[in-house]
mmCIF file of C-alpha atoms in Angstrom:
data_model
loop_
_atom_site.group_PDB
_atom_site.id
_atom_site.type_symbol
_atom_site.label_atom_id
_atom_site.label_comp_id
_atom_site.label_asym_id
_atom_site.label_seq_id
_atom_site.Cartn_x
_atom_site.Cartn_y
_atom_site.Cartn_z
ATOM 1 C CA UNK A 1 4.536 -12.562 48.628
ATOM 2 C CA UNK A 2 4.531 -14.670 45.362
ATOM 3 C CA UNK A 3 3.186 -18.407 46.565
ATOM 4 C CA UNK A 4 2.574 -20.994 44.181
ATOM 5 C CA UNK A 5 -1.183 -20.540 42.935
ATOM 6 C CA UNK A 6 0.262 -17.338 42.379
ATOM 7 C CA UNK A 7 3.068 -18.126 39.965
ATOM 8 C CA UNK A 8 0.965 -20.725 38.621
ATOM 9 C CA UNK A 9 -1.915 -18.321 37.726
ATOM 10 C CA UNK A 10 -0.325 -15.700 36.437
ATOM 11 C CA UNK A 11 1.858 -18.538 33.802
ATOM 12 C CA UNK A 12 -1.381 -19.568 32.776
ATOM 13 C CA UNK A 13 -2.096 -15.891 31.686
ATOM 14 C CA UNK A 14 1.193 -16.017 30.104
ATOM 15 C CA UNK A 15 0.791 -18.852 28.009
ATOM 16 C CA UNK A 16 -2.410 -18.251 26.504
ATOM 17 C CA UNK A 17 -3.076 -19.571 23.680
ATOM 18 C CA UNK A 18 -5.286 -18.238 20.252
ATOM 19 C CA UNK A 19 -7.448 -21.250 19.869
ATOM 20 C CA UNK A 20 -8.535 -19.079 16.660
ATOM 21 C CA UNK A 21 -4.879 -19.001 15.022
ATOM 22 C CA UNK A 22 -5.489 -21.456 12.167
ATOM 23 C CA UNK A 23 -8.840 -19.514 11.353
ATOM 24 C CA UNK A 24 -6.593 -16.075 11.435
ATOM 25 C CA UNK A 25 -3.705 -17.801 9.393
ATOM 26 C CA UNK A 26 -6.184 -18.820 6.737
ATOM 27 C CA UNK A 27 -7.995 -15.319 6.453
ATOM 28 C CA UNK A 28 -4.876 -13.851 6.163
ATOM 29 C CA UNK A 29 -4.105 -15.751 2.866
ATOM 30 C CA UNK A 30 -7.514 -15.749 1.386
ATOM 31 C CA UNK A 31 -8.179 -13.758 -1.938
ATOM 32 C CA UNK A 32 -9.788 -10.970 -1.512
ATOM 33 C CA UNK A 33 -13.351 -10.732 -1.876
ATOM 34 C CA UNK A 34 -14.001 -8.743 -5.221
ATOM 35 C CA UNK A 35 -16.286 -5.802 -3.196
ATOM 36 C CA UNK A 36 -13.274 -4.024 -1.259
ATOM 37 C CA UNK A 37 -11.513 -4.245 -4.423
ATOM 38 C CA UNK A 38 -13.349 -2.618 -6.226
ATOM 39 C CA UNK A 39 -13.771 -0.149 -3.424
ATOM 40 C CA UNK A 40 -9.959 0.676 -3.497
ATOM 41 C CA UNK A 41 -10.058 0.423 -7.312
ATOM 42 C CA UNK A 42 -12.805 3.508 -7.233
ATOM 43 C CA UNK A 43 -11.172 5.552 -4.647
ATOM 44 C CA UNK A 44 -7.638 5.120 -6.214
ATOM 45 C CA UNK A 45 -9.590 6.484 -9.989
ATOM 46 C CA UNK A 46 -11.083 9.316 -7.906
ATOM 47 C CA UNK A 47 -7.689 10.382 -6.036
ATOM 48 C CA UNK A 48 -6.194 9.874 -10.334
ATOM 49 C CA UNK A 49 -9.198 12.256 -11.231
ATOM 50 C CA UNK A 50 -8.761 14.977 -8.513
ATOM 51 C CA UNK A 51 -4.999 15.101 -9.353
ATOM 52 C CA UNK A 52 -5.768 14.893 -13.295
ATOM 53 C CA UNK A 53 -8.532 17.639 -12.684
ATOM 54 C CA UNK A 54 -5.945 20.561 -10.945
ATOM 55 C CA UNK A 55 -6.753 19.834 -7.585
ATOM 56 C CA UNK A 56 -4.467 20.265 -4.928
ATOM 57 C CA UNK A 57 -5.310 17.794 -1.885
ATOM 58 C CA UNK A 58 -2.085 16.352 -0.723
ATOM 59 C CA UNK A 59 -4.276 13.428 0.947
ATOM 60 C CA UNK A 60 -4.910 12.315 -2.309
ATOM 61 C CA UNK A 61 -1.624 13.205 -3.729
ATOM 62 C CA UNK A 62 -0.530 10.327 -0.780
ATOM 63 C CA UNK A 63 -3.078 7.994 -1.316
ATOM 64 C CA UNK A 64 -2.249 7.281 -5.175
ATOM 65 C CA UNK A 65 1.832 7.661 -4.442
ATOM 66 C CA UNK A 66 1.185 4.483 -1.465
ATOM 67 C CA UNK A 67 -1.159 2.777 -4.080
ATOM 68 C CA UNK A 68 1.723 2.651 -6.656
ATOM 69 C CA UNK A 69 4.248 2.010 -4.225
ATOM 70 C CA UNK A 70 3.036 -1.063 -3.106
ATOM 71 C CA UNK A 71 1.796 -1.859 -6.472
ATOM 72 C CA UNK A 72 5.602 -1.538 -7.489
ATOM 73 C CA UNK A 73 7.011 -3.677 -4.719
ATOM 74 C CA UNK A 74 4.400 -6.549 -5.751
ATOM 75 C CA UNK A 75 5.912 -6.003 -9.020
ATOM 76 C CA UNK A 76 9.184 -7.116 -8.268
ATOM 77 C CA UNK A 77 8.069 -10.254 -7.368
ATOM 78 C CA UNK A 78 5.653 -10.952 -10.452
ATOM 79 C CA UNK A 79 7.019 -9.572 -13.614
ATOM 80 C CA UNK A 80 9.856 -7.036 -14.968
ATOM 81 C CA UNK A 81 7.517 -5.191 -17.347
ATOM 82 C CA UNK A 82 4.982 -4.856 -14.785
ATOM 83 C CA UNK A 83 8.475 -3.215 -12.888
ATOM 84 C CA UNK A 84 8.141 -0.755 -15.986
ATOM 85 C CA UNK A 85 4.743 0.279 -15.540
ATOM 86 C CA UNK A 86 4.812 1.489 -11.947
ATOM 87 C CA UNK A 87 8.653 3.072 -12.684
ATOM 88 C CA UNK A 88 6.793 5.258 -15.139
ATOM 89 C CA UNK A 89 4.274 6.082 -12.854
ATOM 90 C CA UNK A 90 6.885 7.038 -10.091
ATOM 91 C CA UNK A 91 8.433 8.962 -12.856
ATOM 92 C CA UNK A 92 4.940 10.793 -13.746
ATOM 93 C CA UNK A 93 3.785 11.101 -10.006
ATOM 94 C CA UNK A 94 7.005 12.716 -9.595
ATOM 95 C CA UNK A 95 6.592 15.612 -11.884
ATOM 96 C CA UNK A 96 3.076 15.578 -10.922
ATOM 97 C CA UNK A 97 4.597 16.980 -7.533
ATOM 98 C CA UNK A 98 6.935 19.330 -9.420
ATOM 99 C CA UNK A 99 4.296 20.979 -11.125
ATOM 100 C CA UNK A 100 2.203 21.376 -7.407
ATOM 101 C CA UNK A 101 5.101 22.711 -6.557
ATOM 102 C CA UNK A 102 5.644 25.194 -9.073
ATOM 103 C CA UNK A 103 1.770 26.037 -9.556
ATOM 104 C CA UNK A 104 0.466 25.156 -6.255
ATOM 105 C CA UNK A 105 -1.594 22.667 -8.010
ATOM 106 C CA UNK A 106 -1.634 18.796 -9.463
ATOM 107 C CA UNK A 107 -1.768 17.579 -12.855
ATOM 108 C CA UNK A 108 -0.190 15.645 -15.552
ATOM 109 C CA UNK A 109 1.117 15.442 -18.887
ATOM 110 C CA UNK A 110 -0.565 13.338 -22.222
ATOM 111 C CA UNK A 111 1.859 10.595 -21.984
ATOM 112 C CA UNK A 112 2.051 10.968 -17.971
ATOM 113 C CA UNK A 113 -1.853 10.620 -17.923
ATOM 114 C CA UNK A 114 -1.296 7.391 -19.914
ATOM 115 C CA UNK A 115 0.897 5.978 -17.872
ATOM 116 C CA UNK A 116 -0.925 6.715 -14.743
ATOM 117 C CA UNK A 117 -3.884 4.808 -15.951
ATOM 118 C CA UNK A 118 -1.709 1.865 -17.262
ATOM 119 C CA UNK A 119 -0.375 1.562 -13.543
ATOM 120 C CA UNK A 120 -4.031 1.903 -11.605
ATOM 121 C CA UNK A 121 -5.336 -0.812 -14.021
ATOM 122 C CA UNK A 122 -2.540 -2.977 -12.821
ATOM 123 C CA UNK A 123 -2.313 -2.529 -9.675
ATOM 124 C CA UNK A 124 -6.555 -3.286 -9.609
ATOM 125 C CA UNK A 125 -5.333 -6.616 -11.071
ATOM 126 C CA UNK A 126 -2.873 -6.820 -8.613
ATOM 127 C CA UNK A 127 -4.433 -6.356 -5.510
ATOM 128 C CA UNK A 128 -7.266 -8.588 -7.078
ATOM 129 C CA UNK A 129 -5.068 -11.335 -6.857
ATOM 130 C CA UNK A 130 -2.718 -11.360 -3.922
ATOM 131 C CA UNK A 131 -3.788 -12.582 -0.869
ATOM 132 C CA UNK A 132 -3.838 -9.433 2.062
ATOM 133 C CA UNK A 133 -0.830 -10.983 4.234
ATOM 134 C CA UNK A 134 1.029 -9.984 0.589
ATOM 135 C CA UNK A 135 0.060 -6.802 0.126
ATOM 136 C CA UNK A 136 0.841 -6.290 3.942
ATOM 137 C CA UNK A 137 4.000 -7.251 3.207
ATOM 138 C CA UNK A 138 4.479 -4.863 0.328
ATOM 139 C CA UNK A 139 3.199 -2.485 2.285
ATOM 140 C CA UNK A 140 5.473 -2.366 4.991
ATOM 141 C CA UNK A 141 8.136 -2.714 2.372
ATOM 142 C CA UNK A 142 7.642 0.139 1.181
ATOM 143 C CA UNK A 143 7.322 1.790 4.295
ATOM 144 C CA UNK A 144 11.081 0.506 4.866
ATOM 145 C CA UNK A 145 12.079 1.587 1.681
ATOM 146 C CA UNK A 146 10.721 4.774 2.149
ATOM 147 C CA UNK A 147 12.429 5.232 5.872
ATOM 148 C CA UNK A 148 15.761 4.499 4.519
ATOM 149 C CA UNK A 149 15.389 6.843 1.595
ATOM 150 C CA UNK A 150 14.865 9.676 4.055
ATOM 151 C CA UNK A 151 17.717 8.349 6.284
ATOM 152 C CA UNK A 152 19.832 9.009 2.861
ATOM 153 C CA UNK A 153 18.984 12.219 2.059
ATOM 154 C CA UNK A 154 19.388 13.444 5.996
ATOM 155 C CA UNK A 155 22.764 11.734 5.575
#
């Protein structure tokens, strides 16, 4: 039996509202602070170092290919050259995988190596400074990007 304090109660627990939303808005588009930079900077060079070294973790394999991703799609919107550098590091994370899957391990060429570095020192400045609602949005991006590619190939 629905009465009217009823209704009305449970449209108050509808309609509640975030009395902290301009707070959340504003973290959202803060800079970063420069710690968990630098945090992702050093785990991103270790993951480049394991892969550099022969090793043959596909977690880290994953967790410099999403780093240079997203660095790529923040690209776009910044500068064509910086386009260049994470193409070229697609291109050497690429054969990276070819040679895992020829030798069951990583590594990379001279001028792969090179380019690798060239796109991890971007993408520190990068992340450094966008705000995190933008690299959220590259993020999920390139999540998109990467669904449809699959969808292409199944096709």
């Amino acid at each position: 039996m629905k009465t009217k304090h009823r209704v009305a109660a449970h449209a108050k627990r509808q309609h509640h509202v975030n009395l902290n939303a301009h707070s959340d808005l504003i973290e959202k588009h803060r800079e970063p602070a420069a710690e968990p930079v630098m945090e992702i900077v050093k785990r991103l060079n270790e993951c480049f170092q394991h892969l550099r070294n022969g090793g043959t973790s596909s977690a880290q394999f994953d967790t410099l290919a999403a780093a240079i991703n997203v660095g790529l799609i923040r690209a776009e919107k910044i500068d064509p050259m910086a386009v260049q550098t994470f193409i070229l590091a697609v291109d050497a994370m690429q054969a990276c995988d070819t040679r895992f899957a020829t030798h069951r391990r990583y590594g990379f060429g001279g001028v792969e190596l090179q380019d690798m570095q060239a796109a991890i020192d971007l993408y520190a400045q990068i992340l450094a400074l966008s705000t995190p609602a933008q690299m959220n949005a590259a993020l999920m991006e390139s999540a998109d990007r990467m669904i449809q590619q699959a969808r292409e190939q199944a096709a």
